[in-house]
Amino acid sequence: MLKLYGEEISSRLMLGTAQYPSPAILIDAIKTSKTEIVTVSLRREMSGAKSGEGFWSLIRSLDLRVLPNTAGCHTVKEAVLTAHMARDVFSTDWIKLEVIGNHDTLQPNVFALVEAARILTEEGFKVFPYTTDDLIVAERLLEAGCEVLMPWCAPIGSAMGPLNRYALRSMRGHFPEVPMIVDAGLGRPSHAAEVMELGFDAVLLNTAVAKAGNPVAMADAFAKAVDAGCSAYQAGMLEPRDLAVPSTPVIGKAVFT
Amino acid sequence: MKLIVNGEAHDVVAQSLDALLLELNFEGEWLATAVNSELVRATERQNHVLKSGDRIEILTPKQGG
């Protein structure tokens, strides 16, 4: 069973909660996916609006583990403060740490990410760093105290799927004991199956489900793909080979003249 | 007292953060607050004395990816 910071997690599919057509569809998608972890954010409240009340009561009613994010933060200071505020509201020391470095690609600023991760882990946070597929950055994040890594496989919301299988395979190979969640860039269930077949421990999705024609059906499809990919990895897959190998025994074949 | 709340200028009578939330009609135990880029926990708002020019952020849970 997957363990994240000592917590046993049954579902290897984690879902974001943004961009769904309606709260009812969000609920149905979450329930269908059987996810146990959902991501949430903090944004400015408006006077008299109580705009977060409905969403927050909805999430609480589902009795899930919440993973607050620092989405949109571009500096260490912003990310650390957002994490502090999230801990106060959500009563969890889990934080999905995002420090964005580029507006167009939403690529993480990995230098700031490592620094923020070090500060937050020293303060007792359990950091889930949204990072690239760079091995050295991964090493620094682990040295900073992270016990989970969340590499992208393509830019957030791009739906391009795994762009660099080599880098992802390298990450898996270099850190075999570290729980790794592919976060960002998945567009199709086959993408999820592909990274799970590479040995990743889980995937975190949002846009691919929320913006699907039928988000609930897509949540189901992703859940099945994640399970299939995970089972395939655990079962041990045949490696590709250059030459054909007959599956039917050659010995005993009749000889017709 | 002149303050900046969520990026907007306000002139208020409240002296504490707790009182400011009431005065500006921010309600809910799910709110997070910061003053001058430092967290002020919900439990500390009553004792947090504001001063002119303070920058206050009041955040609420929202959907996120």
CSV table of C-alpha atoms in Angstrom, one decimal:
chain,number,residue,atom,x,y,z
A,1,MET,CA,0.0,0.0,0.0
A,2,LEU,CA,1.2,3.5,-0.8
A,3,LYS,CA,2.5,5.4,2.2
A,4,LEU,CA,2.9,9.2,2.2
A,5,TYR,CA,4.6,10.6,5.3
A,6,GLY,CA,3.6,7.6,7.2
A,7,GLU,CA,-0.1,7.6,6.1
A,8,GLU,CA,-1.4,4.6,4.3
A,9,ILE,CA,-3.3,5.6,1.1
A,10,SER,CA,-5.4,3.1,-0.8
A,11,SER,CA,-6.1,5.2,-3.9
A,12,ARG,CA,-3.2,6.1,-6.2
A,13,LEU,CA,-5.3,8.8,-7.9
A,14,MET,CA,-5.3,12.2,-6.4
A,15,LEU,CA,-7.6,14.9,-7.7
A,16,GLY,CA,-7.6,18.7,-8.0
A,17,THR,CA,-10.9,20.4,-7.3
A,18,ALA,CA,-10.8,23.3,-9.7
A,19,GLN,CA,-12.6,24.0,-13.0
A,20,TYR,CA,-15.4,21.5,-12.7
A,21,PRO,CA,-18.7,22.5,-14.4
A,22,SER,CA,-20.6,22.4,-11.0
A,23,PRO,CA,-20.1,21.4,-7.4
A,24,ALA,CA,-22.4,18.4,-8.0
A,25,ILE,CA,-20.1,17.1,-10.8
A,26,LEU,CA,-17.1,17.7,-8.6
A,27,ILE,CA,-18.6,15.5,-5.9
A,28,ASP,CA,-19.6,12.8,-8.4
A,29,ALA,CA,-16.1,12.8,-10.0
A,30,ILE,CA,-14.4,12.5,-6.6
A,31,LYS,CA,-16.7,9.7,-5.5
A,32,THR,CA,-16.3,7.8,-8.8
A,33,SER,CA,-12.6,8.1,-8.7
A,34,LYS,CA,-12.4,6.8,-5.2
A,35,THR,CA,-9.6,9.3,-4.5
A,36,GLU,CA,-8.7,9.8,-0.9
A,37,ILE,CA,-6.7,13.0,-1.4
A,38,VAL,CA,-7.9,16.3,-3.0
A,39,THR,CA,-6.0,19.5,-3.5
A,40,VAL,CA,-7.4,22.9,-2.4
A,41,SER,CA,-6.1,26.5,-2.4
A,42,LEU,CA,-6.5,29.7,-0.6
A,43,ARG,CA,-7.7,32.9,-2.3
A,44,ARG,CA,-8.8,36.4,-1.2
A,45,GLU,CA,-12.2,36.6,0.4
A,46,MET,CA,-14.6,39.4,-0.4
A,47,SER,CA,-16.3,41.5,2.2
A,48,GLY,CA,-19.6,39.9,3.1
A,49,ALA,CA,-19.3,37.2,0.4
A,50,LYS,CA,-18.5,34.1,2.4
A,51,SER,CA,-17.4,32.8,-0.9
A,52,GLY,CA,-15.3,29.9,0.5
A,53,GLU,CA,-18.0,28.6,2.8
A,54,GLY,CA,-19.9,26.4,0.3
A,55,PHE,CA,-16.8,24.9,-1.2
A,56,TRP,CA,-15.2,24.2,2.2
A,57,SER,CA,-18.3,22.6,3.7
A,58,LEU,CA,-18.6,20.5,0.5
A,59,ILE,CA,-15.0,19.2,0.8
A,60,ARG,CA,-15.4,18.6,4.5
A,61,SER,CA,-18.6,16.6,3.9
A,62,LEU,CA,-16.6,14.1,1.8
A,63,ASP,CA,-14.3,13.2,4.6
A,64,LEU,CA,-11.2,13.2,2.5
A,65,ARG,CA,-7.6,14.1,3.2
A,66,VAL,CA,-6.9,17.6,2.0
A,67,LEU,CA,-3.7,18.7,0.4
A,68,PRO,CA,-3.5,22.5,0.3
A,69,ASN,CA,-1.4,24.1,-2.4
A,70,THR,CA,0.6,27.2,-2.8
A,71,ALA,CA,-0.5,27.7,-6.4
A,72,GLY,CA,0.4,31.0,-8.0
A,73,CYS,CA,3.2,31.8,-5.6
A,74,HIS,CA,6.4,33.1,-7.3
A,75,THR,CA,8.7,33.6,-4.4
A,76,VAL,CA,9.9,31.7,-1.3
A,77,LYS,CA,8.2,34.3,0.9
A,78,GLU,CA,4.8,34.0,-0.7
A,79,ALA,CA,4.9,30.2,-0.7
A,80,VAL,CA,6.0,30.0,2.9
A,81,LEU,CA,3.3,32.4,4.1
A,82,THR,CA,0.7,30.7,2.1
A,83,ALA,CA,1.7,27.4,3.7
A,84,HIS,CA,1.4,29.0,7.1
A,85,MET,CA,-2.1,30.3,6.3
A,86,ALA,CA,-3.1,26.9,4.9
A,87,ARG,CA,-2.1,25.1,8.0
A,88,ASP,CA,-4.1,27.5,10.1
A,89,VAL,CA,-7.3,27.0,8.1
A,90,PHE,CA,-7.1,23.4,7.0
A,91,SER,CA,-5.5,22.0,10.1
A,92,THR,CA,-3.0,19.9,8.2
A,93,ASP,CA,0.8,20.0,7.9
A,94,TRP,CA,0.6,18.6,4.4
A,95,ILE,CA,1.4,21.2,1.8
A,96,LYS,CA,1.7,20.9,-2.0
A,97,LEU,CA,4.5,23.3,-2.5
A,98,GLU,CA,4.5,25.2,-5.8
A,99,VAL,CA,6.9,28.1,-6.5
A,100,ILE,CA,6.3,29.1,-10.1
A,101,GLY,CA,9.2,30.4,-12.2
A,102,ASN,CA,7.7,31.0,-15.6
A,103,HIS,CA,4.3,32.5,-16.5
A,104,ASP,CA,4.0,30.7,-19.8
A,105,THR,CA,5.0,27.2,-18.9
A,106,LEU,CA,4.2,27.4,-15.1
A,107,GLN,CA,7.6,25.7,-14.7
A,108,PRO,CA,8.6,25.6,-11.1
A,109,ASN,CA,11.5,27.8,-9.9
A,110,VAL,CA,13.4,24.9,-8.6
A,111,PHE,CA,16.0,27.1,-6.7
A,112,ALA,CA,13.2,28.8,-4.8
A,113,LEU,CA,11.4,25.5,-4.4
A,114,VAL,CA,14.3,23.9,-2.6
A,115,GLU,CA,14.7,26.9,-0.3
A,116,ALA,CA,11.0,27.0,0.6
A,117,ALA,CA,11.0,23.2,1.1
A,118,ARG,CA,13.9,23.5,3.5
A,119,ILE,CA,12.2,26.2,5.5
A,120,LEU,CA,8.9,24.4,5.7
A,121,THR,CA,10.2,21.0,6.6
A,122,GLU,CA,12.2,22.6,9.4
A,123,GLU,CA,8.9,24.0,10.6
A,124,GLY,CA,7.3,20.6,10.6
A,125,PHE,CA,5.5,20.7,7.3
A,126,LYS,CA,5.2,17.6,5.2
A,127,VAL,CA,6.1,18.9,1.9
A,128,PHE,CA,4.9,17.6,-1.5
A,129,PRO,CA,7.0,19.6,-3.9
A,130,TYR,CA,5.8,20.2,-7.4
A,131,THR,CA,9.1,19.9,-9.3
A,132,THR,CA,10.5,19.1,-12.7
A,133,ASP,CA,12.0,15.8,-13.7
A,134,ASP,CA,15.6,16.9,-12.9
A,135,LEU,CA,17.5,14.4,-10.8
A,136,ILE,CA,19.8,16.9,-9.0
A,137,VAL,CA,16.8,19.0,-8.0
A,138,ALA,CA,15.1,15.9,-6.7
A,139,GLU,CA,18.2,15.1,-4.7
A,140,ARG,CA,18.3,18.6,-3.2
A,141,LEU,CA,14.6,18.3,-2.3
A,142,LEU,CA,15.2,15.1,-0.5
A,143,GLU,CA,18.2,16.6,1.3
A,144,ALA,CA,15.9,19.5,2.3
A,145,GLY,CA,13.7,17.0,4.1
A,146,CYS,CA,11.0,16.1,1.5
A,147,GLU,CA,9.9,12.5,1.7
A,148,VAL,CA,7.7,12.7,-1.4
A,149,LEU,CA,8.5,14.0,-4.9
A,150,MET,CA,6.0,15.3,-7.4
A,151,PRO,CA,7.6,15.7,-10.8
A,152,TRP,CA,5.7,17.1,-13.7
A,153,CYS,CA,5.5,15.1,-16.9
A,154,ALA,CA,4.4,18.2,-19.0
A,155,PRO,CA,3.3,21.7,-18.2
A,156,ILE,CA,0.3,22.2,-16.0
A,157,GLY,CA,-3.0,21.9,-17.9
A,158,SER,CA,-1.2,21.1,-21.2
A,159,ALA,CA,-2.6,17.5,-21.5
A,160,MET,CA,0.5,16.6,-23.4
A,161,GLY,CA,1.3,13.5,-21.3
A,162,PRO,CA,4.9,12.3,-20.6
A,163,LEU,CA,7.3,14.3,-22.7
A,164,ASN,CA,10.5,12.8,-21.4
A,165,ARG,CA,10.1,9.1,-20.6
A,166,TYR,CA,13.9,8.9,-20.1
A,167,ALA,CA,13.9,11.5,-17.4
A,168,LEU,CA,11.0,9.9,-15.6
A,169,ARG,CA,12.5,6.5,-15.8
A,170,SER,CA,15.8,7.9,-14.4
A,171,MET,CA,14.0,9.5,-11.5
A,172,ARG,CA,12.2,6.3,-10.7
A,173,GLY,CA,15.5,4.4,-11.0
A,174,HIS,CA,17.5,6.8,-8.9
A,175,PHE,CA,15.1,7.0,-6.0
A,176,PRO,CA,13.5,3.6,-5.8
A,177,GLU,CA,12.3,4.1,-2.2
A,178,VAL,CA,10.9,7.6,-2.5
A,179,PRO,CA,7.1,7.9,-3.1
A,180,MET,CA,6.8,9.7,-6.4
A,181,ILE,CA,3.6,11.2,-7.7
A,182,VAL,CA,3.4,12.5,-11.3
A,183,ASP,CA,1.8,15.9,-11.0
A,184,ALA,CA,0.8,18.0,-14.0
A,185,GLY,CA,0.6,17.5,-17.7
A,186,LEU,CA,-1.5,14.3,-17.9
A,187,GLY,CA,-4.3,14.5,-20.5
A,188,ARG,CA,-5.5,11.0,-21.1
A,189,PRO,CA,-6.0,7.8,-19.1
A,190,SER,CA,-3.3,6.2,-21.2
A,191,HIS,CA,-0.8,8.9,-20.0
A,192,ALA,CA,-1.6,7.9,-16.4
A,193,ALA,CA,-1.2,4.2,-17.2
A,194,GLU,CA,2.1,4.9,-18.9
A,195,VAL,CA,3.6,6.7,-15.9
A,196,MET,CA,2.2,4.1,-13.5
A,197,GLU,CA,3.8,1.4,-15.7
A,198,LEU,CA,7.1,3.2,-15.2
A,199,GLY,CA,6.7,2.6,-11.5
A,200,PHE,CA,5.4,5.9,-10.2
A,201,ASP,CA,3.4,5.6,-7.1
A,202,ALA,CA,0.4,7.8,-7.9
A,203,VAL,CA,-0.8,10.6,-10.2
A,204,LEU,CA,-2.3,13.9,-9.4
A,205,LEU,CA,-4.8,15.2,-11.9
A,206,ASN,CA,-7.2,18.2,-12.3
A,207,THR,CA,-7.8,19.7,-15.7
A,208,ALA,CA,-7.9,16.3,-17.6
A,209,VAL,CA,-10.9,15.3,-15.5
A,210,ALA,CA,-12.5,18.6,-14.8
A,211,LYS,CA,-12.5,19.8,-18.4
A,212,ALA,CA,-13.5,16.5,-20.0
A,213,GLY,CA,-16.8,16.3,-21.8
A,214,ASN,CA,-18.0,14.1,-19.0
A,215,PRO,CA,-15.8,14.6,-15.9
A,216,VAL,CA,-17.4,11.8,-13.9
A,217,ALA,CA,-16.9,9.2,-16.7
A,218,MET,CA,-13.3,10.5,-17.1
A,219,ALA,CA,-12.6,10.2,-13.4
A,220,ASP,CA,-13.7,6.6,-13.7
A,221,ALA,CA,-11.5,6.1,-16.8
A,222,PHE,CA,-8.5,7.6,-15.0
A,223,ALA,CA,-9.0,5.5,-11.9
A,224,LYS,CA,-9.1,2.3,-14.0
A,225,ALA,CA,-6.0,3.4,-16.0
A,226,VAL,CA,-4.1,4.1,-12.8
A,227,ASP,CA,-5.0,0.7,-11.4
A,228,ALA,CA,-4.1,-1.0,-14.6
A,229,GLY,CA,-0.7,0.7,-14.8
A,230,CYS,CA,0.1,0.0,-11.2
A,231,SER,CA,-0.9,-3.7,-11.5
A,232,ALA,CA,1.1,-4.0,-14.7
A,233,TYR,CA,4.2,-2.6,-13.1
A,234,GLN,CA,3.8,-4.8,-10.1
A,235,ALA,CA,3.3,-7.9,-12.3
A,236,GLY,CA,6.5,-7.3,-14.2
A,237,MET,CA,6.2,-6.4,-17.9
A,238,LEU,CA,8.0,-8.0,-20.8
A,239,GLU,CA,10.8,-5.8,-22.2
A,240,PRO,CA,10.6,-4.9,-25.8
A,241,ARG,CA,12.9,-6.9,-28.1
A,242,ASP,CA,14.0,-6.5,-31.7
A,243,LEU,CA,13.2,-9.9,-33.1
A,244,ALA,CA,9.9,-11.7,-33.3
A,245,VAL,CA,9.5,-14.7,-31.0
A,246,PRO,CA,6.7,-17.1,-31.7
A,247,SER,CA,4.3,-17.7,-28.9
A,248,THR,CA,3.1,-21.0,-30.2
A,249,PRO,CA,5.5,-23.9,-29.7
A,250,VAL,CA,7.6,-24.7,-32.7
A,251,ILE,CA,8.4,-28.2,-31.6
A,252,GLY,CA,5.8,-30.7,-32.7
A,253,LYS,CA,4.6,-28.6,-35.6
A,254,ALA,CA,3.5,-30.9,-38.4
A,255,VAL,CA,5.5,-31.0,-41.6
A,256,PHE,CA,3.3,-31.1,-44.7
A,257,THR,CA,4.8,-32.0,-48.0
B,1,MET,CA,-7.0,54.2,10.9
B,2,LYS,CA,-6.0,53.7,7.3
B,3,LEU,CA,-5.3,50.1,6.2
B,4,ILE,CA,-4.9,48.0,3.1
B,5,VAL,CA,-7.2,45.0,3.1
B,6,ASN,CA,-6.8,42.5,0.3
B,7,GLY,CA,-5.2,45.2,-1.8
B,8,GLU,CA,-7.9,47.8,-1.2
B,9,ALA,CA,-7.6,50.9,1.0
B,10,HIS,CA,-10.0,51.1,4.0
B,11,ASP,CA,-10.5,53.7,6.8
B,12,VAL,CA,-11.6,51.8,9.8
B,13,VAL,CA,-12.2,52.3,13.6
B,14,ALA,CA,-11.2,48.7,14.5
B,15,GLN,CA,-8.1,48.5,16.6
B,16,SER,CA,-7.7,44.7,16.5
B,17,LEU,CA,-7.7,42.2,13.7
B,18,ASP,CA,-10.7,40.5,15.2
B,19,ALA,CA,-12.6,43.7,15.3
B,20,LEU,CA,-11.6,44.6,11.7
B,21,LEU,CA,-13.1,41.3,10.4
B,22,LEU,CA,-16.4,42.2,12.1
B,23,GLU,CA,-16.3,45.8,10.9
B,24,LEU,CA,-15.7,44.8,7.3
B,25,ASN,CA,-18.1,42.0,7.4
B,26,PHE,CA,-15.7,39.0,7.0
B,27,GLU,CA,-17.2,36.0,8.7
B,28,GLY,CA,-16.3,32.3,9.0
B,29,GLU,CA,-14.0,30.1,11.0
B,30,TRP,CA,-12.5,29.0,7.7
B,31,LEU,CA,-10.7,32.3,7.1
B,32,ALA,CA,-7.0,32.7,7.1
B,33,THR,CA,-5.3,36.1,8.0
B,34,ALA,CA,-2.0,37.7,7.6
B,35,VAL,CA,-0.7,41.1,8.6
B,36,ASN,CA,2.3,42.6,6.8
B,37,SER,CA,3.1,39.2,5.3
B,38,GLU,CA,3.0,37.3,8.6
B,39,LEU,CA,0.4,34.8,9.6
B,40,VAL,CA,-1.9,35.8,12.4
B,41,ARG,CA,-3.7,32.7,13.6
B,42,ALA,CA,-7.4,32.7,14.1
B,43,THR,CA,-6.7,32.2,17.8
B,44,GLU,CA,-4.5,35.3,17.9
B,45,ARG,CA,-6.7,37.8,16.1
B,46,GLN,CA,-8.3,39.2,19.2
B,47,ASN,CA,-5.0,40.2,20.6
B,48,HIS,CA,-3.4,41.4,17.4
B,49,VAL,CA,-3.3,45.2,17.6
B,50,LEU,CA,-3.4,47.0,14.2
B,51,LYS,CA,-1.5,50.1,13.3
B,52,SER,CA,-2.0,52.6,10.5
B,53,GLY,CA,-0.6,51.4,7.2
B,54,ASP,CA,-0.9,47.7,8.0
B,55,ARG,CA,-1.5,45.4,5.0
B,56,ILE,CA,-3.9,42.7,5.8
B,57,GLU,CA,-4.7,39.6,3.7
B,58,ILE,CA,-7.9,37.7,4.3
B,59,LEU,CA,-8.0,34.4,2.5
B,60,THR,CA,-10.6,31.6,2.2
B,61,PRO,CA,-10.6,28.0,0.9
B,62,LYS,CA,-11.1,27.7,-2.8
B,63,GLN,CA,-10.8,25.1,-5.5
B,64,GLY,CA,-7.3,24.2,-6.4
B,65,GLY,CA,-5.2,21.9,-8.6
